[in-house]
PDB file of C-alpha atoms and ligand atoms in Angstrom:
ATOM      1  CA  MET X   1     115.252  74.718  95.334  1.00 69.00           C
ATOM      2  CA  SER X   2     111.508  75.273  94.959  1.00 82.00           C
ATOM      3  CA  ASP X   3     109.059  72.894  93.235  1.00 94.00           C
ATOM      4  CA  THR X   4     106.852  75.645  91.849  1.00 97.00           C
ATOM      5  CA  SER X   5     107.274  79.195  90.596  1.00 98.00           C
ATOM      6  CA  THR X   6     105.121  81.856  88.969  1.00 98.00           C
ATOM      7  CA  ALA X   7     106.357  84.567  86.620  1.00 98.00           C
ATOM      8  CA  PHE X   8     104.643  87.600  85.107  1.00 98.00           C
ATOM      9  CA  ALA X   9     105.808  89.115  81.807  1.00 98.00           C
ATOM     10  CA  PRO X  10     104.407  92.373  80.426  1.00 98.00           C
ATOM     11  CA  ALA X  11     102.947  93.159  77.038  1.00 98.00           C
ATOM     12  CA  SER X  12     105.081  95.386  74.824  1.00 98.00           C
ATOM     13  CA  ILE X  13     105.085  97.731  71.866  1.00 98.00           C
ATOM     14  CA  GLY X  14     107.275  96.071  69.253  1.00 94.00           C
ATOM     15  CA  ASN X  15     108.297  97.502  67.165  1.00 92.00           C
ATOM     16  CA  LEU X  16     108.108 101.043  68.342  1.00 96.00           C
ATOM     17  CA  GLY X  17     107.376 102.409  64.843  1.00 96.00           C
ATOM     18  CA  VAL X  18     110.697 103.916  63.895  1.00 97.00           C
ATOM     19  CA  GLY X  19     112.881 100.831  64.550  1.00 97.00           C
ATOM     20  CA  PHE X  20     111.364  97.962  62.602  1.00 97.00           C
ATOM     21  CA  ASP X  21     112.194  94.628  64.261  1.00 96.00           C
ATOM     22  CA  MET X  22     114.742  96.249  66.574  1.00 97.00           C
ATOM     23  CA  LEU X  23     113.155  98.714  68.991  1.00 98.00           C
ATOM     24  CA  GLY X  24     110.588  97.782  71.623  1.00 98.00           C
ATOM     25  CA  LEU X  25     109.031  99.168  74.782  1.00 98.00           C
ATOM     26  CA  ALA X  26     107.553  97.342  77.780  1.00 98.00           C
ATOM     27  CA  LEU X  27     104.039  98.257  78.960  1.00 98.00           C
ATOM     28  CA  THR X  28     102.542  98.294  82.437  1.00 98.00           C
ATOM     29  CA  GLY X  29      99.168  96.935  83.506  1.00 95.00           C
ATOM     30  CA  VAL X  30      98.843  94.026  81.092  1.00 98.00           C
ATOM     31  CA  GLY X  31     100.782  90.793  80.682  1.00 98.00           C
ATOM     32  CA  ASP X  32     100.835  87.009  80.920  1.00 98.00           C
ATOM     33  CA  ARG X  33     101.463  84.830  83.958  1.00 98.00           C
ATOM     34  CA  VAL X  34     102.939  81.331  83.883  1.00 98.00           C
ATOM     35  CA  THR X  35     103.216  78.905  86.794  1.00 98.00           C
ATOM     36  CA  ALA X  36     105.758  76.088  86.443  1.00 98.00           C
ATOM     37  CA  ARG X  37     105.629  72.991  88.651  1.00 97.00           C
ATOM     38  CA  ARG X  38     107.816  69.954  88.760  1.00 95.00           C
ATOM     39  CA  GLY X  39     105.953  67.111  87.079  1.00 89.00           C
ATOM     40  CA  ARG X  40     106.567  64.005  84.994  1.00 86.00           C
ATOM     41  CA  ASP X  41     107.923  63.471  81.490  1.00 83.00           C
ATOM     42  CA  GLY X  42     109.293  66.557  79.777  1.00 90.00           C
ATOM     43  CA  VAL X  43     107.543  69.911  79.547  1.00 95.00           C
ATOM     44  CA  ARG X  44     103.734  69.699  79.427  1.00 96.00           C
ATOM     45  CA  ILE X  45     100.889  72.202  79.570  1.00 97.00           C
ATOM     46  CA  ALA X  46      98.348  71.520  82.313  1.00 96.00           C
ATOM     47  CA  ASP X  47      96.008  74.399  81.458  1.00 96.00           C
ATOM     48  CA  VAL X  48      95.680  77.656  79.547  1.00 97.00           C
ATOM     49  CA  PHE X  49      93.261  80.286  80.863  1.00 97.00           C
ATOM     50  CA  ASP X  50      91.853  83.394  79.211  1.00 96.00           C
ATOM     51  CA  PRO X  51      91.829  86.815  80.940  1.00 93.00           C
ATOM     52  CA  SER X  52      88.530  86.026  82.692  1.00 94.00           C
ATOM     53  CA  GLY X  53      89.965  82.811  84.174  1.00 94.00           C
ATOM     54  CA  GLU X  54      88.049  80.468  81.843  1.00 96.00           C
ATOM     55  CA  PRO X  55      89.799  77.721  79.855  1.00 95.00           C
ATOM     56  CA  HIS X  56      91.267  79.497  76.839  1.00 95.00           C
ATOM     57  CA  PRO X  57      89.045  78.877  73.817  1.00 94.00           C
ATOM     58  CA  VAL X  58      91.798  79.164  71.208  1.00 93.00           C
ATOM     59  CA  LEU X  59      95.271  78.448  72.521  1.00 94.00           C
ATOM     60  CA  SER X  60      96.707  74.971  72.191  1.00 90.00           C
ATOM     61  CA  ARG X  61      97.666  72.707  75.114  1.00 94.00           C
ATOM     62  CA  ASP X  62     100.129  70.992  72.796  1.00 96.00           C
ATOM     63  CA  PRO X  63     103.562  71.965  74.210  1.00 96.00           C
ATOM     64  CA  GLY X  64     104.979  72.120  70.686  1.00 96.00           C
ATOM     65  CA  ARG X  65     102.437  74.782  69.718  1.00 95.00           C
ATOM     66  CA  ASN X  66     102.486  77.278  72.573  1.00 96.00           C
ATOM     67  CA  THR X  67     105.218  79.892  72.941  1.00 96.00           C
ATOM     68  CA  ALA X  68     105.367  79.534  76.750  1.00 97.00           C
ATOM     69  CA  SER X  69     106.122  75.831  76.586  1.00 97.00           C
ATOM     70  CA  ILE X  70     108.440  76.169  73.576  1.00 97.00           C
ATOM     71  CA  ALA X  71     110.574  78.697  75.481  1.00 98.00           C
ATOM     72  CA  ALA X  72     110.346  76.703  78.720  1.00 97.00           C
ATOM     73  CA  ARG X  73     111.309  73.502  76.930  1.00 97.00           C
ATOM     74  CA  ALA X  74     114.305  75.108  75.202  1.00 97.00           C
ATOM     75  CA  LEU X  75     115.597  76.306  78.581  1.00 98.00           C
ATOM     76  CA  TRP X  76     114.830  73.065  80.412  1.00 97.00           C
ATOM     77  CA  GLN X  77     116.488  70.927  77.735  1.00 96.00           C
ATOM     78  CA  ALA X  78     119.626  73.059  77.927  1.00 97.00           C
ATOM     79  CA  HIS X  79     119.867  73.461  81.698  1.00 97.00           C
ATOM     80  CA  GLY X  80     117.264  71.268  83.448  1.00 94.00           C
ATOM     81  CA  ASP X  81     117.864  68.109  85.441  1.00 91.00           C
ATOM     82  CA  GLY X  82     115.950  65.741  83.157  1.00 89.00           C
ATOM     83  CA  GLY X  83     112.783  65.709  85.281  1.00 93.00           C
ATOM     84  CA  GLY X  84     109.410  66.959  84.106  1.00 95.00           C
ATOM     85  CA  ILE X  85     107.739  70.378  84.179  1.00 97.00           C
ATOM     86  CA  GLU X  86     104.046  71.215  84.054  1.00 97.00           C
ATOM     87  CA  LEU X  87     102.900  74.711  83.044  1.00 98.00           C
ATOM     88  CA  GLU X  88      99.757  76.651  83.810  1.00 98.00           C
ATOM     89  CA  ILE X  89      99.367  79.656  81.520  1.00 98.00           C
ATOM     90  CA  HIS X  90      97.183  82.667  82.307  1.00 98.00           C
ATOM     91  CA  LYS X  91      96.809  84.875  79.239  1.00 98.00           C
ATOM     92  CA  GLY X  92      96.313  88.561  79.926  1.00 97.00           C
ATOM     93  CA  VAL X  93      97.500  89.952  76.590  1.00 97.00           C
ATOM     94  CA  PRO X  94      94.942  89.814  73.778  1.00 95.00           C
ATOM     95  CA  LEU X  95      95.903  87.515  70.885  1.00 95.00           C
ATOM     96  CA  GLN X  96      96.973  88.963  67.535  1.00 93.00           C
ATOM     97  CA  SER X  97      96.853  92.442  69.021  1.00 94.00           C
ATOM     98  CA  GLY X  98     100.305  93.827  68.183  1.00 95.00           C
ATOM     99  CA  MET X  99     100.987  93.896  71.943  1.00 97.00           C
ATOM    100  CA  GLY X 100     103.536  91.087  72.054  1.00 96.00           C
ATOM    101  CA  SER X 101     101.157  88.392  73.240  1.00 96.00           C
ATOM    102  CA  SER X 102     103.272  85.439  72.131  1.00 95.00           C
ATOM    103  CA  ALA X 103     106.419  87.111  73.494  1.00 97.00           C
ATOM    104  CA  ALA X 104     104.859  87.703  76.931  1.00 98.00           C
ATOM    105  CA  SER X 105     103.980  84.003  77.210  1.00 97.00           C
ATOM    106  CA  ALA X 106     107.431  82.945  76.040  1.00 97.00           C
ATOM    107  CA  VAL X 107     109.168  85.254  78.509  1.00 98.00           C
ATOM    108  CA  ALA X 108     106.926  84.253  81.426  1.00 98.00           C
ATOM    109  CA  GLY X 109     107.511  80.562  80.582  1.00 98.00           C
ATOM    110  CA  ALA X 110     111.288  80.997  80.520  1.00 98.00           C
ATOM    111  CA  VAL X 111     111.405  83.081  83.713  1.00 98.00           C
ATOM    112  CA  ALA X 112     109.167  80.639  85.616  1.00 98.00           C
ATOM    113  CA  VAL X 113     111.210  77.595  84.588  1.00 98.00           C
ATOM    114  CA  ASN X 114     114.489  79.406  85.241  1.00 98.00           C
ATOM    115  CA  ALA X 115     113.514  79.625  88.912  1.00 97.00           C
ATOM    116  CA  LEU X 116     113.302  75.811  89.037  1.00 97.00           C
ATOM    117  CA  LEU X 117     116.867  75.316  87.781  1.00 96.00           C
ATOM    118  CA  GLU X 118     119.542  74.320  90.215  1.00 95.00           C
ATOM    119  CA  ASP X 119     121.579  77.316  89.007  1.00 96.00           C
ATOM    120  CA  PRO X 120     119.188  79.898  87.542  1.00 97.00           C
ATOM    121  CA  LEU X 121     120.587  81.974  84.688  1.00 98.00           C
ATOM    122  CA  PRO X 122     120.842  85.772  84.855  1.00 98.00           C
ATOM    123  CA  THR X 123     117.690  87.305  83.403  1.00 97.00           C
ATOM    124  CA  ARG X 124     119.316  88.646  80.232  1.00 97.00           C
ATOM    125  CA  ASP X 125     120.648  85.148  79.397  1.00 98.00           C
ATOM    126  CA  LEU X 126     117.039  83.948  79.042  1.00 98.00           C
ATOM    127  CA  LEU X 127     116.604  85.949  75.826  1.00 98.00           C
ATOM    128  CA  PRO X 128     117.672  83.192  73.385  1.00 97.00           C
ATOM    129  CA  PHE X 129     115.248  80.733  74.994  1.00 98.00           C
ATOM    130  CA  ALA X 130     112.314  83.143  74.935  1.00 97.00           C
ATOM    131  CA  LEU X 131     113.175  83.893  71.299  1.00 97.00           C
ATOM    132  CA  GLU X 132     112.532  80.251  70.420  1.00 96.00           C
ATOM    133  CA  GLY X 133     108.886  80.896  71.316  1.00 93.00           C
ATOM    134  CA  GLU X 134     108.840  84.008  69.134  1.00 89.00           C
ATOM    135  CA  ARG X 135     110.382  82.079  66.250  1.00 91.00           C
ATOM    136  CA  TYR X 136     107.454  79.659  66.382  1.00 92.00           C
ATOM    137  CA  ALA X 137     104.864  82.450  66.569  1.00 90.00           C
ATOM    138  CA  SER X 138     106.067  84.829  63.908  1.00 84.00           C
ATOM    139  CA  GLY X 139     108.364  82.739  61.776  1.00 82.00           C
ATOM    140  CA  GLY X 140     111.551  84.688  62.492  1.00 85.00           C
ATOM    141  CA  ILE X 141     113.981  85.784  65.157  1.00 90.00           C
ATOM    142  CA  HIS X 142     113.245  89.367  66.110  1.00 94.00           C
ATOM    143  CA  ALA X 143     113.393  90.402  69.723  1.00 97.00           C
ATOM    144  CA  ASP X 144     111.530  93.715  69.737  1.00 97.00           C
ATOM    145  CA  ASN X 145     108.747  92.233  71.887  1.00 97.00           C
ATOM    146  CA  VAL X 146     110.679  89.566  73.788  1.00 98.00           C
ATOM    147  CA  ALA X 147     113.557  91.838  74.886  1.00 98.00           C
ATOM    148  CA  PRO X 148     111.458  94.623  76.468  1.00 98.00           C
ATOM    149  CA  SER X 149     109.085  92.083  78.015  1.00 98.00           C
ATOM    150  CA  LEU X 150     112.089  90.385  79.624  1.00 98.00           C
ATOM    151  CA  LEU X 151     114.211  93.425  80.513  1.00 98.00           C
ATOM    152  CA  GLY X 152     111.686  96.268  80.839  1.00 98.00           C
ATOM    153  CA  GLY X 153     111.853  99.817  79.493  1.00 98.00           C
ATOM    154  CA  MET X 154     112.937 100.576  75.935  1.00 98.00           C
ATOM    155  CA  VAL X 155     115.351  98.111  74.339  1.00 98.00           C
ATOM    156  CA  LEU X 156     117.343  98.193  71.103  1.00 98.00           C
ATOM    157  CA  CYS X 157     117.790  94.674  69.752  1.00 98.00           C
ATOM    158  CA  PRO X 158     118.843  94.650  66.072  1.00 97.00           C
ATOM    159  CA  PRO X 159     118.695  91.102  64.677  1.00 96.00           C
ATOM    160  CA  ALA X 160     122.348  91.433  63.628  1.00 96.00           C
ATOM    161  CA  LEU X 161     123.445  91.936  67.250  1.00 97.00           C
ATOM    162  CA  LEU X 162     121.365  89.214  68.941  1.00 96.00           C
ATOM    163  CA  PRO X 163     121.582  87.832  71.542  1.00 95.00           C
ATOM    164  CA  ASN X 164     122.786  91.268  72.608  1.00 97.00           C
ATOM    165  CA  ALA X 165     119.921  93.548  73.533  1.00 98.00           C
ATOM    166  CA  ILE X 166     120.659  97.079  74.671  1.00 98.00           C
ATOM    167  CA  PRO X 167     118.478  98.780  77.306  1.00 98.00           C
ATOM    168  CA  LEU X 168     118.218 102.470  76.410  1.00 97.00           C
ATOM    169  CA  ARG X 169     117.741 105.707  78.262  1.00 95.00           C
ATOM    170  CA  THR X 170     114.279 107.187  78.009  1.00 96.00           C
ATOM    171  CA  PRO X 171     113.247 110.786  78.592  1.00 96.00           C
ATOM    172  CA  GLU X 172     111.561 111.717  81.850  1.00 95.00           C
ATOM    173  CA  GLY X 173     107.996 112.941  81.622  1.00 97.00           C
ATOM    174  CA  VAL X 174     107.063 110.968  78.496  1.00 98.00           C
ATOM    175  CA  SER X 175     104.477 108.172  78.518  1.00 98.00           C
ATOM    176  CA  ALA X 176     103.229 105.654  76.024  1.00 98.00           C
ATOM    177  CA  VAL X 177      99.544 105.307  75.210  1.00 98.00           C
ATOM    178  CA  LEU X 178      98.407 102.140  73.491  1.00 98.00           C
ATOM    179  CA  VAL X 179      94.943 101.637  72.030  1.00 98.00           C
ATOM    180  CA  HIS X 180      93.897  98.138  71.083  1.00 98.00           C
ATOM    181  CA  PRO X 181      91.025  98.106  68.565  1.00 98.00           C
ATOM    182  CA  GLU X 182      89.027  94.868  68.736  1.00 95.00           C
ATOM    183  CA  LEU X 183      90.488  93.524  65.494  1.00 93.00           C
ATOM    184  CA  LYS X 184      93.039  90.798  64.846  1.00 91.00           C
ATOM    185  CA  VAL X 185      96.199  90.863  62.722  1.00 92.00           C
ATOM    186  CA  HIS X 186      98.267  87.706  62.393  1.00 89.00           C
ATOM    187  CA  THR X 187     101.899  88.842  62.545  1.00 85.00           C
ATOM    188  CA  ALA X 188     103.377  85.986  60.494  1.00 85.00           C
ATOM    189  CA  ASP X 189     100.828  86.605  57.707  1.00 87.00           C
ATOM    190  CA  ALA X 190     101.358  90.368  57.878  1.00 88.00           C
ATOM    191  CA  ARG X 191     105.118  89.903  57.514  1.00 90.00           C
ATOM    192  CA  ARG X 192     104.778  87.727  54.422  1.00 90.00           C
ATOM    193  CA  SER X 193     103.210  90.573  52.458  1.00 90.00           C
ATOM    194  CA  LEU X 194     105.944  93.136  53.198  1.00 95.00           C
ATOM    195  CA  ALA X 195     108.136  94.293  50.318  1.00 95.00           C
ATOM    196  CA  GLU X 196     111.576  92.663  50.255  1.00 94.00           C
ATOM    197  CA  SER X 197     113.473  95.821  49.326  1.00 95.00           C
ATOM    198  CA  VAL X 198     113.505  99.574  49.898  1.00 96.00           C
ATOM    199  CA  SER X 199     114.937 102.401  47.862  1.00 97.00           C
ATOM    200  CA  ARG X 200     118.256 103.977  48.815  1.00 98.00           C
ATOM    201  CA  GLN X 201     116.441 107.188  49.741  1.00 98.00           C
ATOM    202  CA  GLN X 202     114.053 105.321  52.061  1.00 97.00           C
ATOM    203  CA  TRP X 203     117.005 103.543  53.654  1.00 98.00           C
ATOM    204  CA  ILE X 204     118.836 106.816  54.293  1.00 98.00           C
ATOM    205  CA  ASP X 205     115.742 108.558  55.652  1.00 98.00           C
ATOM    206  CA  GLN X 206     114.718 105.710  57.950  1.00 98.00           C
ATOM    207  CA  GLN X 207     118.248 105.382  59.362  1.00 98.00           C
ATOM    208  CA  GLY X 208     118.199 109.112  60.044  1.00 98.00           C
ATOM    209  CA  TYR X 209     114.876 108.883  61.878  1.00 98.00           C
ATOM    210  CA  LEU X 210     116.030 105.991  64.051  1.00 98.00           C
ATOM    211  CA  ALA X 211     119.367 107.610  64.927  1.00 98.00           C
ATOM    212  CA  GLY X 212     117.594 110.896  65.627  1.00 98.00           C
ATOM    213  CA  PHE X 213     114.933 109.232  67.774  1.00 98.00           C
ATOM    214  CA  LEU X 214     117.449 107.370  69.934  1.00 98.00           C
ATOM    215  CA  THR X 215     119.435 110.579  70.376  1.00 97.00           C
ATOM    216  CA  ALA X 216     116.252 112.456  71.286  1.00 98.00           C
ATOM    217  CA  CYS X 217     115.442 109.844  73.942  1.00 97.00           C
ATOM    218  CA  ALA X 218     118.955 109.951  75.386  1.00 97.00           C
ATOM    219  CA  TYR X 219     118.930 113.751  75.665  1.00 97.00           C
ATOM    220  CA  GLY X 220     115.248 114.216  76.534  1.00 97.00           C
ATOM    221  CA  ASP X 221     114.759 116.373  73.422  1.00 97.00           C
ATOM    222  CA  LEU X 222     110.997 116.254  72.819  1.00 97.00           C
ATOM    223  CA  ASP X 223     111.122 118.395  69.663  1.00 98.00           C
ATOM    224  CA  LEU X 224     113.582 115.939  68.135  1.00 98.00           C
ATOM    225  CA  MET X 225     111.336 113.046  69.204  1.00 98.00           C
ATOM    226  CA  ARG X 226     108.449 114.686  67.405  1.00 98.00           C
ATOM    227  CA  ALA X 227     110.560 115.070  64.265  1.00 98.00           C
ATOM    228  CA  THR X 228     111.852 111.502  64.258  1.00 98.00           C
ATOM    229  CA  LEU X 229     109.198 109.083  65.555  1.00 98.00           C
ATOM    230  CA  LYS X 230     108.362 108.045  61.996  1.00 97.00           C
ATOM    231  CA  ASP X 231     108.166 104.837  60.021  1.00 97.00           C
ATOM    232  CA  ILE X 232     108.200 105.645  56.318  1.00 97.00           C
ATOM    233  CA  VAL X 233     108.854 102.060  55.177  1.00 97.00           C
ATOM    234  CA  ILE X 234     106.639  99.556  57.002  1.00 96.00           C
ATOM    235  CA  GLU X 235     103.709 101.573  58.335  1.00 96.00           C
ATOM    236  CA  PRO X 236     102.519 102.664  54.850  1.00 96.00           C
ATOM    237  CA  GLN X 237     102.446  98.992  53.801  1.00 95.00           C
ATOM    238  CA  ARG X 238     100.405  97.948  56.831  1.00 95.00           C
ATOM    239  CA  ALA X 239      98.041 100.840  57.442  1.00 94.00           C
ATOM    240  CA  ALA X 240      95.347  99.456  55.141  1.00 92.00           C
ATOM    241  CA  SER X 241      94.960  96.351  57.311  1.00 93.00           C
ATOM    242  CA  VAL X 242      93.811  98.557  60.215  1.00 96.00           C
ATOM    243  CA  PRO X 243      91.060 100.726  58.692  1.00 96.00           C
ATOM    244  CA  CYS X 244      90.591 102.784  61.884  1.00 97.00           C
ATOM    245  CA  PHE X 245      94.314 103.672  62.049  1.00 98.00           C
ATOM    246  CA  PRO X 246      94.226 107.041  60.202  1.00 97.00           C
ATOM    247  CA  ALA X 247      91.412 108.353  62.415  1.00 98.00           C
ATOM    248  CA  ILE X 248      93.188 107.250  65.622  1.00 98.00           C
ATOM    249  CA  ARG X 249      96.505 108.669  64.406  1.00 98.00           C
ATOM    250  CA  ASP X 250      94.986 112.031  63.498  1.00 98.00           C
ATOM    251  CA  ALA X 251      93.175 112.257  66.852  1.00 98.00           C
ATOM    252  CA  ALA X 252      96.406 111.460  68.695  1.00 98.00           C
ATOM    253  CA  LEU X 253      98.375 114.116  66.823  1.00 98.00           C
ATOM    254  CA  ASP X 254      95.616 116.683  67.424  1.00 97.00           C
ATOM    255  CA  ALA X 255      95.735 115.840  71.160  1.00 97.00           C
ATOM    256  CA  GLY X 256      99.459 116.528  71.378  1.00 97.00           C
ATOM    257  CA  ALA X 257     101.177 113.202  70.594  1.00 98.00           C
ATOM    258  CA  LEU X 258     104.903 113.426  69.903  1.00 98.00           C
ATOM    259  CA  GLY X 259     104.441 110.629  67.393  1.00 98.00           C
ATOM    260  CA  VAL X 260     102.098 107.773  66.626  1.00 98.00           C
ATOM    261  CA  SER X 261     102.341 104.518  64.712  1.00 98.00           C
ATOM    262  CA  LEU X 262     101.157 100.935  64.609  1.00 97.00           C
ATOM    263  CA  SER X 263     102.443  98.720  67.398  1.00 97.00           C
ATOM    264  CA  GLY X 264     104.174  95.905  65.531  1.00 93.00           C
ATOM    265  CA  SER X 265     101.883  94.666  62.799  1.00 93.00           C
ATOM    266  CA  GLY X 266      98.857  96.214  64.524  1.00 94.00           C
ATOM    267  CA  PRO X 267      95.961  96.499  65.050  1.00 96.00           C
ATOM    268  CA  SER X 268      97.145  98.291  68.207  1.00 98.00           C
ATOM    269  CA  VAL X 269      98.177 101.899  67.768  1.00 98.00           C
ATOM    270  CA  PHE X 270     100.604 103.615  70.126  1.00 98.00           C
ATOM    271  CA  ALA X 271     101.543 107.207  70.765  1.00 98.00           C
ATOM    272  CA  LEU X 272     104.262 108.805  72.856  1.00 98.00           C
ATOM    273  CA  VAL X 273     103.218 111.939  74.680  1.00 98.00           C
ATOM    274  CA  ALA X 274     104.152 114.269  77.543  1.00 98.00           C
ATOM    275  CA  THR X 275     102.869 112.452  80.627  1.00 98.00           C
ATOM    276  CA  GLY X 276     100.546 115.287  81.650  1.00 98.00           C
ATOM    277  CA  LEU X 277      98.597 114.872  78.403  1.00 98.00           C
ATOM    278  CA  ALA X 278      98.475 111.060  78.417  1.00 98.00           C
ATOM    279  CA  GLY X 279      94.996 110.566  79.937  1.00 98.00           C
ATOM    280  CA  GLU X 280      93.427 113.081  77.566  1.00 98.00           C
ATOM    281  CA  LEU X 281      95.267 111.559  74.619  1.00 98.00           C
ATOM    282  CA  ALA X 282      94.061 108.033  75.458  1.00 98.00           C
ATOM    283  CA  LEU X 283      90.496 109.309  75.567  1.00 98.00           C
ATOM    284  CA  ALA X 284      90.878 111.085  72.217  1.00 98.00           C
ATOM    285  CA  MET X 285      92.303 107.955  70.579  1.00 98.00           C
ATOM    286  CA  GLU X 286      89.575 105.742  72.054  1.00 98.00           C
ATOM    287  CA  THR X 287      86.866 108.166  70.940  1.00 98.00           C
ATOM    288  CA  ALA X 288      88.264 108.244  67.397  1.00 98.00           C
ATOM    289  CA  CYS X 289      88.367 104.453  67.288  1.00 98.00           C
ATOM    290  CA  GLY X 290      84.804 104.193  68.590  1.00 98.00           C
ATOM    291  CA  ALA X 291      83.639 106.691  65.969  1.00 98.00           C
ATOM    292  CA  GLN X 292      84.893 104.242  63.328  1.00 97.00           C
ATOM    293  CA  GLY X 293      82.584 101.610  64.806  1.00 97.00           C
ATOM    294  CA  VAL X 294      85.394  99.618  66.441  1.00 98.00           C
ATOM    295  CA  GLU X 295      85.459  98.894  70.168  1.00 97.00           C
ATOM    296  CA  CYS X 296      88.788  99.311  71.893  1.00 98.00           C
ATOM    297  CA  GLN X 297      90.717  99.311  75.122  1.00 97.00           C
ATOM    298  CA  SER X 298      93.644 101.522  76.107  1.00 97.00           C
ATOM    299  CA  TRP X 299      96.613 101.533  78.472  1.00 98.00           C
ATOM    300  CA  VAL X 300      98.881 104.359  79.611  1.00 98.00           C
ATOM    301  CA  SER X 301     102.390 103.365  80.585  1.00 98.00           C
ATOM    302  CA  PRO X 302     105.632 105.085  81.591  1.00 98.00           C
ATOM    303  CA  MET X 303     108.607 104.481  79.296  1.00 98.00           C
ATOM    304  CA  THR X 304     110.315 102.806  82.266  1.00 97.00           C
ATOM    305  CA  ALA X 305     107.863  99.923  82.740  1.00 98.00           C
ATOM    306  CA  PRO X 306     109.476  96.984  84.541  1.00 98.00           C
ATOM    307  CA  GLY X 307     110.203  93.763  82.701  1.00 98.00           C
ATOM    308  CA  ALA X 308     109.334  90.232  83.732  1.00 98.00           C
ATOM    309  CA  ARG X 309     109.273  89.366  87.416  1.00 98.00           C
ATOM    310  CA  LEU X 310     109.138  86.260  89.509  1.00 97.00           C
ATOM    311  CA  GLU X 311     106.099  86.402  91.743  1.00 96.00           C
ATOM    312  CA  HIS X 312     106.815  83.342  93.882  1.00 86.00           C
TER     313      HIS X 312
HETATM  314  N1  HSE L 422     108.438  93.750  64.626  1.00 91.05           N
HETATM  315  C1  HSE L 422     107.546  92.694  64.262  1.00 91.05           C
HETATM  316  C2  HSE L 422     106.664  93.178  63.148  1.00 91.05           C
HETATM  317  C3  HSE L 422     106.645  92.238  65.373  1.00 91.05           C
HETATM  318  O1  HSE L 422     106.294  94.341  63.176  1.00 91.05           O
HETATM  319  O2  HSE L 422     106.340  92.381  62.269  1.00 91.05           O
HETATM  320  C4  HSE L 422     107.255  91.570  66.534  1.00 91.05           C
HETATM  321  O3  HSE L 422     108.567  91.274  66.501  1.00 91.05           O
END
C-alpha cells in the first residue's frame, strides 16, 4: 500500500444542454490534480495552487469548504483506517466557469484517496463520495459533472436513479467545442432563480428532445442530433446572465454546429460538431466572443474523453 497518490480528473460539460441535471460529457485537455499523502489527524489541505502554480488566491484551505477535501473525507471516513490524510490541490479548471470545476476537484480528491485505502473501491463506487463535494458547491445532488469527470465520455445520471450513472454510446466523428468567456456565474445562485415549474407542453417537448438526442447518439444520426440538441426550459432562463451567448451561439450555428447551448449554468458555451469542422468552429466562436469585448479560451474534445485517472 502506497503512502502517496496523485489523481487527475477532467473538466466536463454538465449539463449538456438537452438533459438538465442528468446528462454530462467529459472534456480533454483541462482538469484538476490532487495529491493525497498519509499525514496526521483527519483530512487536511496542505496547499491549493492555481493553474500557474501559485498559491490559489481564492480557494479555501479549510477542509470543510473545499470539494476535494469534502469528497476525500467522506470516502476516508467510510473506508479509511483512521489515520490522517493531507491533500495538495492543483486547480486547472477555471472557477465558476460552467466547466465542472468543483466536480473535478471532488473526483480527483476521491480517486487519490481511494488509492490509499487498503481495499480500493471500484471507480464507479466513488460517485456518492464525489457527490458530497458537489452537494457543498451547488447546494444539491446532481451528478452531470461528477459522473462524466469520474467515468469519462457521455453519462446519463438522472437524480432519481443515483447512484446509478449510465455511460452512453456516442457517435463517431463528432467532437465537442467549449468556449469559456472570462466571466463568472455562481451555479448555486443561478439555480436559485430558476422557475420551479414548467408547462405540460414544455415537459412533453423537452422529454422528446432528450429521448431523440440519446437515440441520435446511439445510432450516429447527425440530422437527429441537430433536431434534438435543444434546451427549451432552462437555457432561456439563463441566457441573459451571459450577454455574449447569443453572438457565440449564432456564430457556432453558422459554422456548422449540430447544436449549441450553455454548459451548465454558463458562462461557458459548448457546441457539438462534425470533428472535421471543430477547429474552424472553435475559432468562429472565439471570434464572436471577442467581438463582444469578452476574452475567452476554447477547448476541442472528442465525445469519448477519458475520465479520472490515477497518475501515481
Ligand atoms: N446541471 C447543473 C446546472 C450544473 O446547470 O445548474 C452542474 O450539475
